[in-house]
mmCIF file of C-alpha atoms in Angstrom:
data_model
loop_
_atom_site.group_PDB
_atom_site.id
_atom_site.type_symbol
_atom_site.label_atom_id
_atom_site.label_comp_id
_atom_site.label_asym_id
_atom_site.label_seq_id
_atom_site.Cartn_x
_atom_site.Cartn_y
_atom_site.Cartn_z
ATOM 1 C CA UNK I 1 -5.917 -29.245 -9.936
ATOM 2 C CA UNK I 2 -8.484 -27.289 -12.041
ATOM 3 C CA UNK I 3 -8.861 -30.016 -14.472
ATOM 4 C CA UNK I 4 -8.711 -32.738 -11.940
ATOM 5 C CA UNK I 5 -11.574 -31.586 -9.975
ATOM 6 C CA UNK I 6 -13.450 -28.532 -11.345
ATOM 7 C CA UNK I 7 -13.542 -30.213 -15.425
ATOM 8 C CA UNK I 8 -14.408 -33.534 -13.626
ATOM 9 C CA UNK I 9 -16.710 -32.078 -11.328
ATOM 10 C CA UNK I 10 -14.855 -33.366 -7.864
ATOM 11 C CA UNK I 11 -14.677 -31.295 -4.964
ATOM 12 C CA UNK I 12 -11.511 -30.286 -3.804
ATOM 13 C CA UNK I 13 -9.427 -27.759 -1.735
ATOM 14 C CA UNK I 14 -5.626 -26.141 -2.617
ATOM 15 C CA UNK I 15 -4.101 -23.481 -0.516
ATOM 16 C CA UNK I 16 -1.778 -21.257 -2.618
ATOM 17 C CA UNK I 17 1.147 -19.099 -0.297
ATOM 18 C CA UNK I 18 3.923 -17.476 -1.213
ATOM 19 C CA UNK I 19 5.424 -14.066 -0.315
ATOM 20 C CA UNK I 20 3.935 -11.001 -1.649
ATOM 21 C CA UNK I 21 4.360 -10.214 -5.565
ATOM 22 C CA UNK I 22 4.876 -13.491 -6.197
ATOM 23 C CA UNK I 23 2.521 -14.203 -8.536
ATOM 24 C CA UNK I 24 0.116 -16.005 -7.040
ATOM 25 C CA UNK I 25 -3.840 -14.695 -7.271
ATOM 26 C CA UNK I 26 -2.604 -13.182 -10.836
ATOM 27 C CA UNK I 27 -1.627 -16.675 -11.813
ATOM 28 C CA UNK I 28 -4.908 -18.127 -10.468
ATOM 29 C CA UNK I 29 -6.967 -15.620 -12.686
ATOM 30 C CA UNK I 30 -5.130 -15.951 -15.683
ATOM 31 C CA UNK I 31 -5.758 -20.112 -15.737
ATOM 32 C CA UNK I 32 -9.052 -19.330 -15.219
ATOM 33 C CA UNK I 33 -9.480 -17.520 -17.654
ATOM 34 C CA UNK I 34 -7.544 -19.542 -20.338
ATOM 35 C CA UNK I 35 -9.610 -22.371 -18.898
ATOM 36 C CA UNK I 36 -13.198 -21.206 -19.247
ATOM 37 C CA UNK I 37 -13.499 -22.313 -22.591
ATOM 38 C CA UNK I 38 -12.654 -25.863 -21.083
ATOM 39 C CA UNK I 39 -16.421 -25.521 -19.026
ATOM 40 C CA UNK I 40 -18.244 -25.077 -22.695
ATOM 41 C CA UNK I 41 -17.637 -29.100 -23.030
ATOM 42 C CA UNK I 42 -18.643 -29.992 -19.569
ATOM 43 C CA UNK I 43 -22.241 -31.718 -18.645
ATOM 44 C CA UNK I 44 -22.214 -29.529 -15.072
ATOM 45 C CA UNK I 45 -22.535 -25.814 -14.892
ATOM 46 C CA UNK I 46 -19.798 -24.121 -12.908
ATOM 47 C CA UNK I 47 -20.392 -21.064 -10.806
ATOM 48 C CA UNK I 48 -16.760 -19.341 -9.338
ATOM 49 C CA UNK I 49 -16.565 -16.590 -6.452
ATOM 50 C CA UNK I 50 -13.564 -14.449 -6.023
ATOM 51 C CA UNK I 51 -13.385 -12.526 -2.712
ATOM 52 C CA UNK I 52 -10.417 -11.058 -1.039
ATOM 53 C CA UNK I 53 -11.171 -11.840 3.103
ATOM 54 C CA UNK I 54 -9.592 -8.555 3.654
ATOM 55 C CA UNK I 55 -13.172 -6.689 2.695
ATOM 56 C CA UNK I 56 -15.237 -8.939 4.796
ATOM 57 C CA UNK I 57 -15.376 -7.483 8.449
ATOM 58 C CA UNK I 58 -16.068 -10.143 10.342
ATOM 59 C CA UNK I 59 -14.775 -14.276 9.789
ATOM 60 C CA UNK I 60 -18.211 -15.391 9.940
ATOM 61 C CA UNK I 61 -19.787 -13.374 7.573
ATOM 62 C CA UNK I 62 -17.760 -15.281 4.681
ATOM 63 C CA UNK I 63 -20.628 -17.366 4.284
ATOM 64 C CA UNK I 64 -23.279 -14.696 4.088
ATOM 65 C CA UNK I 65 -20.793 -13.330 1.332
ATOM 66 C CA UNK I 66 -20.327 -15.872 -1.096
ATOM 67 C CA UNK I 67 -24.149 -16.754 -0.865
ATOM 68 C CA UNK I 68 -24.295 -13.295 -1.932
ATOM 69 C CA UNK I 69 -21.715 -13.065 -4.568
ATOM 70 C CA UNK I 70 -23.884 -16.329 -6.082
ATOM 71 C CA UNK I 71 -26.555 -14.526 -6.685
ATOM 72 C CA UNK I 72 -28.551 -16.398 -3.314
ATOM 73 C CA UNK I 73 -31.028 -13.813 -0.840
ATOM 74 C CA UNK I 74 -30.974 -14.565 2.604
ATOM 75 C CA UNK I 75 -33.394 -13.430 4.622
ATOM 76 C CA UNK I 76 -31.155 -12.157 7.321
ATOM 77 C CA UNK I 77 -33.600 -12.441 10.055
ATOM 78 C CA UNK I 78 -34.672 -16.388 9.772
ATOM 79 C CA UNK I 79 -31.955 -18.068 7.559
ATOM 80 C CA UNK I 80 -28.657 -19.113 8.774
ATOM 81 C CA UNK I 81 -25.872 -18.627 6.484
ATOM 82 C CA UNK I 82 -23.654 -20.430 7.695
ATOM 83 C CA UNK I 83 -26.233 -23.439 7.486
ATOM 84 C CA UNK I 84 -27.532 -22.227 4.155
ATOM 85 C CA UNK I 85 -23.976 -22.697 2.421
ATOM 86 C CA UNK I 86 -23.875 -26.194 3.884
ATOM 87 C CA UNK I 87 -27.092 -27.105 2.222
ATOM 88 C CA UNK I 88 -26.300 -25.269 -1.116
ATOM 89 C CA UNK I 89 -22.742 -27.460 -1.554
ATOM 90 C CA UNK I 90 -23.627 -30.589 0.399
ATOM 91 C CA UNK I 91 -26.952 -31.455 -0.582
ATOM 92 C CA UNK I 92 -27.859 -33.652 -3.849
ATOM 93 C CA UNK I 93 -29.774 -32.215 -6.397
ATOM 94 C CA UNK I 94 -30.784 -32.452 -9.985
ATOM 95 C CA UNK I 95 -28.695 -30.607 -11.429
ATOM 96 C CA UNK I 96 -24.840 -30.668 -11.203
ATOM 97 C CA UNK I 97 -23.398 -27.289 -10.103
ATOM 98 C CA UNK I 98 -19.643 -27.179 -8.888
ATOM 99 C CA UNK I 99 -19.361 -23.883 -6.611
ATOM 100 C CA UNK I 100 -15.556 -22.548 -7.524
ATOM 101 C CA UNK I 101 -14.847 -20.096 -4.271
ATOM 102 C CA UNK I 102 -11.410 -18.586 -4.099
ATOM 103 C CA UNK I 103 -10.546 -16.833 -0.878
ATOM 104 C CA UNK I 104 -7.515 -14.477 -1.311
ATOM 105 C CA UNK I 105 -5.942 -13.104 1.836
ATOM 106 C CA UNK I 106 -7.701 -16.618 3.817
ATOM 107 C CA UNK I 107 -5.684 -16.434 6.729
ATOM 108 C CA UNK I 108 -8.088 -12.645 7.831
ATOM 109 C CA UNK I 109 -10.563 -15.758 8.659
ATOM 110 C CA UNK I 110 -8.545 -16.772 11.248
ATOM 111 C CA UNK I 111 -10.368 -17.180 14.389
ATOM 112 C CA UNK I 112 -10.214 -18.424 18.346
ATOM 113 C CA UNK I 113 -11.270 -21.889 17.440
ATOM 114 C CA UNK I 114 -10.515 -21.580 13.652
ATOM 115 C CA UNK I 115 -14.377 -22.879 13.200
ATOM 116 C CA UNK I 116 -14.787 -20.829 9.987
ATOM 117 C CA UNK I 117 -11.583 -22.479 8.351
ATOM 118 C CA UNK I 118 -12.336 -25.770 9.471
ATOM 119 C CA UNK I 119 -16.141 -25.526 8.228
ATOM 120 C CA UNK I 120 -14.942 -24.744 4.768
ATOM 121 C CA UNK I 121 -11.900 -27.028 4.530
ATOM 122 C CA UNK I 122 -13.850 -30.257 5.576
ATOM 123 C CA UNK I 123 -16.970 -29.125 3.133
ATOM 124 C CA UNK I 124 -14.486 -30.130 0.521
ATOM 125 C CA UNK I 125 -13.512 -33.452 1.687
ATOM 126 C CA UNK I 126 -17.051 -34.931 2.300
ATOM 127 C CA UNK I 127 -18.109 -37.502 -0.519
ATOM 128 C CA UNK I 128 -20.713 -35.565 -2.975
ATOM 129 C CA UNK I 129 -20.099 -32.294 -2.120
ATOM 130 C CA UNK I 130 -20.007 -29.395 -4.901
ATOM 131 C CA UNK I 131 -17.441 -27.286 -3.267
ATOM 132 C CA UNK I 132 -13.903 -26.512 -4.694
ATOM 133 C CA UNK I 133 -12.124 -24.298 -2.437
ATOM 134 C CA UNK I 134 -8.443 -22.121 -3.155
ATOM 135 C CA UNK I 135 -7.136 -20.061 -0.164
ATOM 136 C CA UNK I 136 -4.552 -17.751 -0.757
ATOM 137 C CA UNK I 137 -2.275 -16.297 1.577
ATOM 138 C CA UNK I 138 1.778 -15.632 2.164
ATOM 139 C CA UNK I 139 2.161 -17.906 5.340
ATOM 140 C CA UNK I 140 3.575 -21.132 3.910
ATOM 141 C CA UNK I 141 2.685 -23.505 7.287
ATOM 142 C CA UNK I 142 -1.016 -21.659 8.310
ATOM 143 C CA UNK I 143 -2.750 -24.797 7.768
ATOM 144 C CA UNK I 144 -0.118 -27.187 9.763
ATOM 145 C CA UNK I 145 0.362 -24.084 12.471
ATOM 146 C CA UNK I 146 -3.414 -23.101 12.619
ATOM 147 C CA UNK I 147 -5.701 -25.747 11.515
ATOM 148 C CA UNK I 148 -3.595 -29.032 12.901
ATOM 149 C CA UNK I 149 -6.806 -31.182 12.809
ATOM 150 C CA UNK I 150 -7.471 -31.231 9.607
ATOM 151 C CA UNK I 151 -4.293 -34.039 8.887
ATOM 152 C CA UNK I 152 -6.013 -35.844 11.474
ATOM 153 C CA UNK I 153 -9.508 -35.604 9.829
ATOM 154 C CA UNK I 154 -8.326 -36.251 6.446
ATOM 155 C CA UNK I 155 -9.250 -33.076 5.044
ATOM 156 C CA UNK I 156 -6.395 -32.105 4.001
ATOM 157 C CA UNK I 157 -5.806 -29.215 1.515
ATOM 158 C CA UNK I 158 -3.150 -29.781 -1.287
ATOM 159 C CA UNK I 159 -0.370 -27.299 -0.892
ATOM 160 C CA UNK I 160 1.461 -24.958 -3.467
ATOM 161 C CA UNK I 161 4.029 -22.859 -2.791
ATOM 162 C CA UNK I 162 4.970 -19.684 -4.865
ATOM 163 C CA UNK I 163 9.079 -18.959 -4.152
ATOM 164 C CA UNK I 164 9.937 -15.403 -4.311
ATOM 165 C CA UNK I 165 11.756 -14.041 -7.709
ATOM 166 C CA UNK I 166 14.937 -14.383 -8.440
ATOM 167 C CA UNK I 167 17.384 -11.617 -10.114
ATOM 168 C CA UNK I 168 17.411 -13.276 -13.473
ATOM 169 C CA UNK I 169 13.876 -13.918 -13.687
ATOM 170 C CA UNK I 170 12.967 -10.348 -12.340
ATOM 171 C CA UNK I 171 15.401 -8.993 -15.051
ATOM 172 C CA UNK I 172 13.773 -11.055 -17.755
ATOM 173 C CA UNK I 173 10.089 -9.428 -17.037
ATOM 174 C CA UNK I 174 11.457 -6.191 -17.299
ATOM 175 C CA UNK I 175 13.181 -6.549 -20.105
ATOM 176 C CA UNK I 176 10.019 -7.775 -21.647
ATOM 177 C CA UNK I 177 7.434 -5.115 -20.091
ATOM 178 C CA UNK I 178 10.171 -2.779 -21.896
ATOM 179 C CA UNK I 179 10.785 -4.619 -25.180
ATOM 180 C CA UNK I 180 7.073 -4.970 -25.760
ATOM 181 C CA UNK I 181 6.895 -1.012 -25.831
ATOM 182 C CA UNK I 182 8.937 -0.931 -29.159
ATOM 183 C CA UNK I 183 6.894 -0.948 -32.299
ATOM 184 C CA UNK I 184 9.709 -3.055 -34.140
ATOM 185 C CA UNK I 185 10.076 -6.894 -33.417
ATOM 186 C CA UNK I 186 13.490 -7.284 -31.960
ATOM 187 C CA UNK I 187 14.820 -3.940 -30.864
ATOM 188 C CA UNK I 188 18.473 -3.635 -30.732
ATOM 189 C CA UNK I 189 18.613 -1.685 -27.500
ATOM 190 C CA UNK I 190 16.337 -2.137 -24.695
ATOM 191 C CA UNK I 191 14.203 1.619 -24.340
ATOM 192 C CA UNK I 192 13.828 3.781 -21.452
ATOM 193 C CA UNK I 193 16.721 1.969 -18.952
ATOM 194 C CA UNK I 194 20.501 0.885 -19.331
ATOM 195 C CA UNK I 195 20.786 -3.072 -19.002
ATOM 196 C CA UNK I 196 23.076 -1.983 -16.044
ATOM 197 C CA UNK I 197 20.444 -0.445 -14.000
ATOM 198 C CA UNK I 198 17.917 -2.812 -15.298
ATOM 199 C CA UNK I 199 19.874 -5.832 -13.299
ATOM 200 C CA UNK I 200 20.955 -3.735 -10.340
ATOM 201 C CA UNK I 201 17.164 -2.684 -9.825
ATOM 202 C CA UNK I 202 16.750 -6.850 -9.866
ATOM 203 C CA UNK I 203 19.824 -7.687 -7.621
ATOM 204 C CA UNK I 204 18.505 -5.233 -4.924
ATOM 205 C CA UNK I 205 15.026 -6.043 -4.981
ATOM 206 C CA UNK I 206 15.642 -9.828 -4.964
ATOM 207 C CA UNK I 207 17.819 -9.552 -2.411
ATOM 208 C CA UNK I 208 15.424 -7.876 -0.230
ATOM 209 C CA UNK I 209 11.988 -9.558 -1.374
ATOM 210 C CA UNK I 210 11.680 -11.101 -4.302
ATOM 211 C CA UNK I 211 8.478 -9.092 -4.824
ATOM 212 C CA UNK I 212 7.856 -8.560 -8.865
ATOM 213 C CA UNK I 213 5.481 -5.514 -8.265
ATOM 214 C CA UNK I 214 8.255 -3.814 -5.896
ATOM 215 C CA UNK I 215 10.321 -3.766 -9.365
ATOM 216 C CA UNK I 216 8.058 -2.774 -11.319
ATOM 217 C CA UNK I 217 7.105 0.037 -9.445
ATOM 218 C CA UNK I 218 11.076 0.916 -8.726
ATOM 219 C CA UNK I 219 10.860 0.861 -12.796
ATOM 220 C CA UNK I 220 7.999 3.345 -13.085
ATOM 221 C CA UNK I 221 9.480 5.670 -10.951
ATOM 222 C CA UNK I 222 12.638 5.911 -12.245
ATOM 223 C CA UNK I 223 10.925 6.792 -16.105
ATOM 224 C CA UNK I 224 9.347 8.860 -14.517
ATOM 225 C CA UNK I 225 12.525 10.958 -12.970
ATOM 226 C CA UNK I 226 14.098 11.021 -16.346
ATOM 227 C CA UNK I 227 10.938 12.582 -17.722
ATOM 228 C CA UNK I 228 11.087 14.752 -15.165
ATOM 229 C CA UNK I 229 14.481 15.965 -15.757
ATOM 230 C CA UNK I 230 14.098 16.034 -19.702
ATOM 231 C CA UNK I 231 10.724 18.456 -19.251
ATOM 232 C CA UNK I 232 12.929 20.945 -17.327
ATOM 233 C CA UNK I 233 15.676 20.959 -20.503
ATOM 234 C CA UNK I 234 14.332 23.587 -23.471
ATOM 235 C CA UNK I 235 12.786 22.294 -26.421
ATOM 236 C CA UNK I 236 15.995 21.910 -28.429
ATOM 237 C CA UNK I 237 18.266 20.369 -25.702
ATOM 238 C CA UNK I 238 14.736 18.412 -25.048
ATOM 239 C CA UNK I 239 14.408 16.903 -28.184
ATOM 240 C CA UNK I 240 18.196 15.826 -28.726
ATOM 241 C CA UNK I 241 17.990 14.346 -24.551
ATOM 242 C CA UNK I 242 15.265 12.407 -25.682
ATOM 243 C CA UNK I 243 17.025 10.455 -27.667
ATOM 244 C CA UNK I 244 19.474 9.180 -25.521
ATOM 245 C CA UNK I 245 17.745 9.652 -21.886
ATOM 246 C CA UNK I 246 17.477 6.217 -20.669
ATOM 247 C CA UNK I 247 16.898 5.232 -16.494
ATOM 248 C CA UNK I 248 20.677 4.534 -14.863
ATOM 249 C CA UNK I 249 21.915 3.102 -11.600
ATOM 250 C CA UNK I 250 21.810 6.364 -10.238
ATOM 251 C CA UNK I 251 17.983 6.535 -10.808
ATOM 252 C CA UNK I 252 17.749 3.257 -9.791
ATOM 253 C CA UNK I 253 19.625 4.145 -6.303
ATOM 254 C CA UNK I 254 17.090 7.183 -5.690
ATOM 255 C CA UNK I 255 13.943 5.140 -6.332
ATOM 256 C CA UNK I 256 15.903 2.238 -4.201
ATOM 257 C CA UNK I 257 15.968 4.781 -1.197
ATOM 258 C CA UNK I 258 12.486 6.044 -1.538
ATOM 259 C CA UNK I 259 11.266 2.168 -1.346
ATOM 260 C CA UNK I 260 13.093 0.383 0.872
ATOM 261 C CA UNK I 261 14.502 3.925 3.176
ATOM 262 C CA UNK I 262 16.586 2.663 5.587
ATOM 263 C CA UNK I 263 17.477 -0.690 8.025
ATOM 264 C CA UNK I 264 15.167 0.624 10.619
ATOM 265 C CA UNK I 265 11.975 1.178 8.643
ATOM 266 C CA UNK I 266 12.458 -1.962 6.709
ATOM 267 C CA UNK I 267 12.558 -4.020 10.052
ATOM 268 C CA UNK I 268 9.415 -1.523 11.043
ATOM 269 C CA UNK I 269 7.496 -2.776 8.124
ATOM 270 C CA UNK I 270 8.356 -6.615 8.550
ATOM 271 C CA UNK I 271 6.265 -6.273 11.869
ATOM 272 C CA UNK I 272 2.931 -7.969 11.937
ATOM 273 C CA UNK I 273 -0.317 -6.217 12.697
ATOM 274 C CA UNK I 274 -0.372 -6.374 16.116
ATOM 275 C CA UNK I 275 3.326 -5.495 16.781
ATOM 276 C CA UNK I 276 2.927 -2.365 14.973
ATOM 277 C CA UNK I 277 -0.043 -1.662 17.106
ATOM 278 C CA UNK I 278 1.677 -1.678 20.209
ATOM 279 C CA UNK I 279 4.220 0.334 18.769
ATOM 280 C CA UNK I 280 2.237 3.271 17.576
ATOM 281 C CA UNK I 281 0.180 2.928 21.089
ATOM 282 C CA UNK I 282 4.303 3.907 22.341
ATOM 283 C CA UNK I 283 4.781 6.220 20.485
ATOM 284 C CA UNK I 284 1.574 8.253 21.303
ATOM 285 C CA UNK I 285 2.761 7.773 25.167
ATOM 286 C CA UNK I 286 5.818 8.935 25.021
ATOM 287 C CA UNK I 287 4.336 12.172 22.675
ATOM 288 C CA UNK I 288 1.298 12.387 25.267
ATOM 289 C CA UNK I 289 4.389 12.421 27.982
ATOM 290 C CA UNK I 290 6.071 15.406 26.271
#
């Protein structure tokens, strides 16, 4: 997609989803990056805007934002943003600059009508426009659930869907985030954590997410208990513990509890924004009651 329409200088739009820690926004950045040496060859100049929708208050003031983040003054009092974009990525000019905005967390633009969404999406699609657009968000059907028009309208954003790890491949990264901390090339034993609690950290995390940074941060905190516990030895049990103090399953289980606590909080935290509201405005009634 990058080469077919930012390198080529076609607009475009591609909405990324996928649950959360799968990947997706760091993937994103890192072609990007490996790709900016790409633009060096290119007769157009490229300009790209990264903004995560959760920071912007209000959907309409997206527009007022990216102008912004482009370097473009508004007078706030006579220009219209929303009217300003247009005329930045619609209309012709001299010279050819492709406008690169990536909108992480897209779906906080949802509105009544969906105007904002709509706006942005159908910039893309109109012959000679300058926009390329990538939304991000976990909802895999938000543009066929939210913005059904756009099929109609042939606007269209291609779709790519980021599936949630799976054990082997959450074991894998470990084992390399861990491997990479060893000096020597190919170390015989993998440091800090048995291979045992290594792939029981992955089965249980998989099984309940799939989210990467979940493990990773199960595997931070379970160094960090075995740190904890070799500080409290004396300095000669401490230096012949460190040694052969390695993370096991029953580290793993601890930091496993603290994450995920029990069947109740877990369904707690699966509740969307507006279900937890009504919950906590319970709760206060019934404590108000007492």
């Amino acid at each position: 997609f990058y080469e077919d329409h930012i390198l080529t200088a076609k607009s475009g739009s591609l909405y990324i989803s996928g649950q959360p820690g799968t990947g997706k926004t760091a993937l994103l950045k890192e072609i990007m990056y490996e790709m900016a040496p790409k633009l060096d060859a290119v007769k157009h100049d490229v300009k790209s805007v990264f903004i995560n929708c959760m920071t912007i208050q209000q959907p309409r003031a997206v527009y007022q934002r990216v102008m912004q983040e482009l370097g473009r003054t508004l007078d706030s009092t006579k220009q219209d943003p929303v009217k300003a974009m247009e005329e930045l990525v619609l209309e012709p000019s001299k010279k050819v600059v492709m406008y690169v905005v990536v909108l992480d967390e897209i779906d906080h633009l949802l509105t009544k009508n969906q105007d904002v969404l709509y706006k942005l999406f159908e910039w893309c699609s109109i012959e000679g426009s300058r926009l390329v657009l990538f939304g991000i968000a976990n909802a895999l059907d938000m543009t066929d659930r939210f913005l059904p028009r756009l099929k109609a309208r042939n606007c269209e954003p291609q779709l790519l869907n980021f599936n949630p790890y799976q054990v082997a491949e959450i074991q894998a990264i470990i084992m390399d985030r861990l491997v990479s901390l060893e000096k020597t090339a190919k170390p015989s034993v993998v440091p800090l954590m048995q291979k045992t609690a290594i792939e029981f950290c992955a089965r249980k995390v998989a099984a309940a997410t799939g989210d990467l940074r979940k493990a990773l941060d199960i595997c931070r905190q379970t160094i960090e208990m075995v740190e904890a516990e070799v500080k409290k030895k004396d300095k000669q049990e401490r230096q012949q513990q460190q040694l052969q103090s390695r993370v096991t399953v029953v580290h793993v289980k601890k930091a496993l509890a603290s994450a995920f606590g029990s069947p109740a909080v877990q369904k707690m935290k699966a509740l969307n924004v507006h279900q937890k509201i009504v919950l906590a405005v319970l709760v206060m009634k019934i404590q108000d009651g007492k």
